[in-house]
Each structure stands twice: as structure tokens, then as C-alpha cells.
C-alpha positions as a printed NumPy array, in Angstrom:
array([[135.025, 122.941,  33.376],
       [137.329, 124.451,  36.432],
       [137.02 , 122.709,  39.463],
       [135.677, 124.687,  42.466],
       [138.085, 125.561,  45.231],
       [137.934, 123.157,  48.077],
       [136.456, 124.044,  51.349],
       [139.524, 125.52 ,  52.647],
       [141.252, 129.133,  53.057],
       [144.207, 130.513,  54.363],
       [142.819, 133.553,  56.059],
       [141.1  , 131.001,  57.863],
       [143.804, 128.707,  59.158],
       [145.601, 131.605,  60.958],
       [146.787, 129.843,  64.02 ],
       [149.738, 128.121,  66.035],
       [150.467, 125.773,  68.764],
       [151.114, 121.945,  67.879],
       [148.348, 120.17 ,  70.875],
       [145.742, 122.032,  69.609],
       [146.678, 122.314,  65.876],
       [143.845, 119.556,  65.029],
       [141.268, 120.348,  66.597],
       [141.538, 123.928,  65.812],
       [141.911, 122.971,  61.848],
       [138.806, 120.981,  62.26 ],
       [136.958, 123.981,  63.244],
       [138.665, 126.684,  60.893],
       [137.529, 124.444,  57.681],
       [134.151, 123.857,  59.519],
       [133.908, 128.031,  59.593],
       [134.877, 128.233,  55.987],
       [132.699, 125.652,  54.912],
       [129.539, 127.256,  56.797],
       [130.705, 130.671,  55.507],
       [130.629, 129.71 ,  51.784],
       [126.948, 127.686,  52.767],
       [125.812, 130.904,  54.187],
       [127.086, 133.105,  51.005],
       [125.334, 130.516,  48.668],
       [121.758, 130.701,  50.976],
       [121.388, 134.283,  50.634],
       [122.454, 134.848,  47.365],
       [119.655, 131.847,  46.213],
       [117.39 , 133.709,  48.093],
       [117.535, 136.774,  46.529],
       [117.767, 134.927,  43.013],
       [114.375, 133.575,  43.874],
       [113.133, 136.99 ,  45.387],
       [113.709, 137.947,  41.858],
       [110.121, 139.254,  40.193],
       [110.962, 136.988,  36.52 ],
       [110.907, 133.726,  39.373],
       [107.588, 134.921,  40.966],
       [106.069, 131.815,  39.626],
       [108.774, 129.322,  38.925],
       [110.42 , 126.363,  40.488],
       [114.233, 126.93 ,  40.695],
       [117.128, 124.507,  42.282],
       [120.526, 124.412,  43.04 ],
       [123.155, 121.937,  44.087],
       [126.729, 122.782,  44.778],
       [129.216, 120.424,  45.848],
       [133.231, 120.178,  46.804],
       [134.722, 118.981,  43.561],
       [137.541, 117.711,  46.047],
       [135.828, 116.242,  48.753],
       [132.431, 115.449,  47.466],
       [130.391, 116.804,  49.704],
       [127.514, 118.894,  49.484],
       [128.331, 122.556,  50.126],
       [124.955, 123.792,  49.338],
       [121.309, 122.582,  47.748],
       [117.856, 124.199,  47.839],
       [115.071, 121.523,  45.521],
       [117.885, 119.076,  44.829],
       [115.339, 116.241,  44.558],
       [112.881, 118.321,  42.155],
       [112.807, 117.256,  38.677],
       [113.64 , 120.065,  36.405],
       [114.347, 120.936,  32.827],
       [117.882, 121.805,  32.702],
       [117.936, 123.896,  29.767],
       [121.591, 125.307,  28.685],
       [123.218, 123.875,  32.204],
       [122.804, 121.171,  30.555],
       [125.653, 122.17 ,  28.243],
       [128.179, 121.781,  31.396],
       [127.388, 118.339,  31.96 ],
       [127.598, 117.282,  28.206],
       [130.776, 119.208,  27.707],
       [132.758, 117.781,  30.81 ],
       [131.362, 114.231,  30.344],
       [133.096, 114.645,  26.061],
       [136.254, 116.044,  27.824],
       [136.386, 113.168,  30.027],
       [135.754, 110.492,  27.768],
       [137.569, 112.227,  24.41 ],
       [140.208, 113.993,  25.763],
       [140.604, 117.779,  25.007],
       [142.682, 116.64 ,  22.102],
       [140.22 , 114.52 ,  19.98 ],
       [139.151, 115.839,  16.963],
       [136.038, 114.71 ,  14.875],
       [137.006, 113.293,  11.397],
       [134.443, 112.992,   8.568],
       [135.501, 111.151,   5.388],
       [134.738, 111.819,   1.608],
       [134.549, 108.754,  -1.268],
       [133.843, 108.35 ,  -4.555],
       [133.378, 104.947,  -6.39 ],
       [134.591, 104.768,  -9.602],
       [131.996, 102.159, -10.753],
       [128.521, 104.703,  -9.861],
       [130.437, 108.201,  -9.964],
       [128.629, 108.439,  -5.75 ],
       [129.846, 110.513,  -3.397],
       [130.052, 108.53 ,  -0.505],
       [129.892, 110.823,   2.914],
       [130.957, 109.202,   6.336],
       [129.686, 111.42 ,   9.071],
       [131.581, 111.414,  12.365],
       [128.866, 113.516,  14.609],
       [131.194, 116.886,  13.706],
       [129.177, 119.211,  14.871],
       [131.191, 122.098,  13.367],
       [130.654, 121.744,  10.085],
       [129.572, 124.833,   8.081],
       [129.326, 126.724,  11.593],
       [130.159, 130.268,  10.987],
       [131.596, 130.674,  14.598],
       [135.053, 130.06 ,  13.648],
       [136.95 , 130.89 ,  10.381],
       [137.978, 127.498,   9.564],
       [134.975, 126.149,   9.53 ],
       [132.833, 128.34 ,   7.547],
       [130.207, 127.106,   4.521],
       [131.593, 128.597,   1.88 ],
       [135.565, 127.79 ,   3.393],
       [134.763, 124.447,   3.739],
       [132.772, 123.359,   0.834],
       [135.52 , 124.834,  -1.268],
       [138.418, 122.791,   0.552],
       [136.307, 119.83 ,  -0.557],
       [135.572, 120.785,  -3.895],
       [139.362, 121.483,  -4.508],
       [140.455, 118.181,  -2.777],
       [138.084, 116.422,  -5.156],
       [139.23 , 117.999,  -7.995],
       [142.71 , 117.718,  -6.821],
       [142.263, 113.115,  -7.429],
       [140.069, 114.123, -10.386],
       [137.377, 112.619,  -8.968],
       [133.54 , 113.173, -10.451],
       [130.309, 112.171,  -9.352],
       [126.477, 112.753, -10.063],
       [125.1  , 111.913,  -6.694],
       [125.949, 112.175,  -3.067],
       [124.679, 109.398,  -0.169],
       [125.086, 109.865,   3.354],
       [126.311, 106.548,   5.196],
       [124.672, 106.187,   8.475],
       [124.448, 102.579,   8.851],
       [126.521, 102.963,  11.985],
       [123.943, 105.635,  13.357],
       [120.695, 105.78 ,  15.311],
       [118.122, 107.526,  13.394],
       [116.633, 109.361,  16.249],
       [117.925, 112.839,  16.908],
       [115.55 , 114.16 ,  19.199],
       [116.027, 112.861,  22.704],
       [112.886, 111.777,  25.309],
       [110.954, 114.89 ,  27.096],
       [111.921, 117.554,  24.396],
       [108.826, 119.683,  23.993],
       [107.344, 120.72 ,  20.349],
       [107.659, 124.608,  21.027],
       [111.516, 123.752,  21.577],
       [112.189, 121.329,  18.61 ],
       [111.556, 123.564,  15.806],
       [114.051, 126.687,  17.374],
       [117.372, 126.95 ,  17.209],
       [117.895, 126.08 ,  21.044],
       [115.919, 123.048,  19.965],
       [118.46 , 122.058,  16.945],
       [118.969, 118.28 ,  17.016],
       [122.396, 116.7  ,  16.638],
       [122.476, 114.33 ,  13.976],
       [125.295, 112.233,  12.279],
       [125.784, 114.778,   9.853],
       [125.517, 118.446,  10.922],
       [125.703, 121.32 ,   8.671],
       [125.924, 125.101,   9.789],
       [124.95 , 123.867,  13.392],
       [121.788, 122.492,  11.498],
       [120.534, 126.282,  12.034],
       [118.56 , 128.298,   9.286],
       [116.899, 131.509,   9.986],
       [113.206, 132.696,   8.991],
       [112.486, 136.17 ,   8.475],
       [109.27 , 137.561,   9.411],
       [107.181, 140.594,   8.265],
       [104.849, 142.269,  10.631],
       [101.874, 144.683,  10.062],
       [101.87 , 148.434,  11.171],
       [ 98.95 , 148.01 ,  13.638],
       [ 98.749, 145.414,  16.131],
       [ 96.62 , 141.834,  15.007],
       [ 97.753, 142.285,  11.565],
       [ 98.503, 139.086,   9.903],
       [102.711, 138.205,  10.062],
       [104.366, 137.161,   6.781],
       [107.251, 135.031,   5.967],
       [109.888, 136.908,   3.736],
       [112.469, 134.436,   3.34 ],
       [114.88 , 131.87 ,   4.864],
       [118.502, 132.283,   4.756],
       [119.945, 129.74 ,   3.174],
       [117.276, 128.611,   1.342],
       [115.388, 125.572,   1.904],
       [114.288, 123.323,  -0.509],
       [111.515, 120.687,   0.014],
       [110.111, 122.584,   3.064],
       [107.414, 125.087,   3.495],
       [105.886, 127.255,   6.065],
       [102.223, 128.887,   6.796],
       [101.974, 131.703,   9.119],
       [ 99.622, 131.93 ,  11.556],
       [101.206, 134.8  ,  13.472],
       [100.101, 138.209,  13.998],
       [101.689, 141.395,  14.876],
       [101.585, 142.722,  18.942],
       [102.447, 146.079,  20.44 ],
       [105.485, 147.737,  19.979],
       [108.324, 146.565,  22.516],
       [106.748, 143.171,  23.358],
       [109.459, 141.384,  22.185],
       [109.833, 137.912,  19.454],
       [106.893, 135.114,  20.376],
       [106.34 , 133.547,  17.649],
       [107.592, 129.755,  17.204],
       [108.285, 127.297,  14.63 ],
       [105.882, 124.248,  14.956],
       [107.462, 121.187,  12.902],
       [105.786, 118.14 ,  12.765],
       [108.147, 115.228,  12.519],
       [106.966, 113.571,   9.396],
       [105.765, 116.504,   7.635],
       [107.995, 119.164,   5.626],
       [105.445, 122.185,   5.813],
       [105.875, 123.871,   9.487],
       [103.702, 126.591,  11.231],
       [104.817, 129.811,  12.417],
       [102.373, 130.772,  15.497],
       [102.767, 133.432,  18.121],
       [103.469, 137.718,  17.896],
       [106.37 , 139.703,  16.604],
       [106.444, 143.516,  17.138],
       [104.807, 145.737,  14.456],
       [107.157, 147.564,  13.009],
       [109.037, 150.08 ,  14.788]])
């Protein structure tokens, strides 16, 4: 996360004389600081002049990362959802507390008595993600396979210790439109391809025809879907959700998709 600049410029500190020197540096960095305020008020302003905000609530709060002070807030005290901001926070709080050099470590056993694969999940969640070619499905499943193969090691089965895990992975206040999307993915102690599958949909050719489900990619086993959703003018845009129950494996696809183009 880079720190933001402190309150201070050099095109604003233009000046000499040693009596005055203080007082005069007190007022350049009060100039700055009110010139930056003023940049940050009208450029809010015409974020919330915007027509997409015509009937939202929007906040911002800007301090000096130096100093600590506030440079700038408009509905600081209002309660929002944070939504991908949020993703600053998290990441600068695991820099702080891991160091940029930690690295997540999860372990593979097999007992020789049951023939088990033992799994002990670290949190990783880069496992299977296809962002980066080292961590890739098919790369990594294939590094394991090999290493197993490698100590000639054979098993039947495969168990997931999480005895030293929570089993909720759905924090307080997430809605039920969000948790069954992929910007509603839980993290859990063991992630796989960023716990992310995606559902293809079929539309009709005429709007309020019925909107079927093709396939999912991978595929899933032991879950289901039903579609409820139905096709909407051309150019609308993708509105159709994934409603998942918690303790059910069958989820509901509601909502339009485009008819077909």
C-alpha cells in the first residue's frame, strides 16, 4: 500500500529570511494542506454529481499517513458496505503482520497403516488459481502427484485436517445475493482455484423466455442448480444470481441474461 505524500511541497516553501522562517513555514504547509482539502472537495463533488450515484450514499476519508491527520472526509461516520476497498485494508493489515516475505505452506501425508492422504491446509489462497503459472490446477496437482510417487506413497482416500480451523467461512453482514458469486467466494482453510467455478447460461431468442443452465466448468459433483431466470432485452447486461442456501447443495439461478445477440 504506498503511503500518501505528507502535507508538504516544495513549490510551496519558496521563501527566505531566518525571523520569519517559522511563521512563514507554518502558513506555507497550512496553504498546501487547504489546497489538497480543496482538490479532494471538488473532485467528491463531482463523483457524487455523477448520474450512477443519483441515489446512493457515498463517503470518503483521507488522512496524512505521516501526520495523522485528517486531510479530507465527507460521511465519515456513515456505516457503509465497503465492498473491494475492503481489499486495501485486508492486504496492508497481512503485510503488516506477515511480512511481504511470508509464504503460505500446506503439507501432504500419508499413513502407512490406512493408505489416507492426510491434507494440512494453511489458508493458501492460491491454490489451483490460474492467475499465475505456478500455481495452476493442472501444474500443481501434477507436482503433487509426482512428489507422491516420487516416496512411493499410495492411498485410497484423502481427509482434510481442520481441527485447527473455524468452520465458518462466511463473515457477519454478508448478504445472500453476494454469497453465491464469485465476489462473494468465501475463504476457507483449504482453497482450490480461488474456490471459483463458472455456470454457463442459455438464453431464449425473445425476451421472457425461460434461461437454461448448460454446464459448469469444472464440473461439480454433489451439487445442482434450477433456473428460474428468463431472458431480457438485448444490451441489458448479466442479472441473474446464484442463490445458495447454506445447508442445501441444489442452488437457484434467478434474475435476466440478454437473449442472444
Amino acid at each position: 500500500m504506498k503511503k500518501m505524500k505528507p502535507l508538504f511541497f516544495k513549490s510551496c516553501s519558496r521563501f527566505a529570511g531566518y525571523v520569519a522562517v517559522f511563521i512563514l513555514a507554518l502558513m506555507s504547509n497550512a496553504v498546501c494542506a487547504q489546497s489538497i482539502t480543496q482538490k479532494l472537495q471538488n473532485a467528491f463533488r463531482l463523483f457524487e454529481e455523477d448520474d450512477q450515484l443519483a441515489h446512493a450514499t457515498s463517503s470518503l476519508y483521507v488522512i496524512d499517513a505521516k501526520t495523522g491527520n485528517v486531510v479530507f472526509e465527507k460521511n465519515a461516520q456513515t456505516g457503509l458496505a465497503p465492498a473491494s476497498t475492503q481489499k486495501i485494508i485486508t492486504s496492508s493489515t497481512a503485510f503488516a503482520l506477515l511480512g511481504e516475505d511470508y509464504r503460505y505452506h500446506t503439507k501432504f501425508g500419508v499413513t502407512g497403516n490406512d493408505g489416507v492422504l492426510y491434507i494440512f491446509p494453511s489458508g493458501d489462497p492460491t491454490l489451483g488459481s490460474e492467475r499465475w503459472n505456478d500455481t495452476k490446477a493442472a501444474g500443481m496437482l501434477s507436482r503433487i502427484i509426482q512428489s507422491l510417487s516420487q516416496k512411493n506413497l499410495k492411498y485410497h482416500s484423502v481427509i482434510v485436517d481442520s481441527r485447527q480451523w473455524e468452520p465458518n467461512t462466511i463473515p457477519d453482514g454478508w448478504i445472500w445475493q453476494d454469497i453465491g458469486n464469485y465476489y462473494g467466494a468465501g475463504a476457507a482453510k483449504l482453497n482450490w482455484r480461488e474456490n471459483q467455478y463458472d455456470l454457463l447460461l442459455q438464453s431464449g431468442n425473445n425476451v421472457g423466455d425461460p434461461v437454461h443452465i448448460a454446464r459448469t466448468n469444472p464440473k461439480l459433483f454433489g451439487y445442482s442448480f434450477h433456473s428460474t431466470a428468463t431472458s431480457a432485452a438485448a444490451g441489458t447486461g448479466d442479472n441473474a444470481y446464484i442463490y445458495f442456501p447454506l445447508k442445501d447443495s441444489s442452488g437457484i439461478i434467478a434474475g435476466t441474461i440478454p437473449v442472444r445477440e
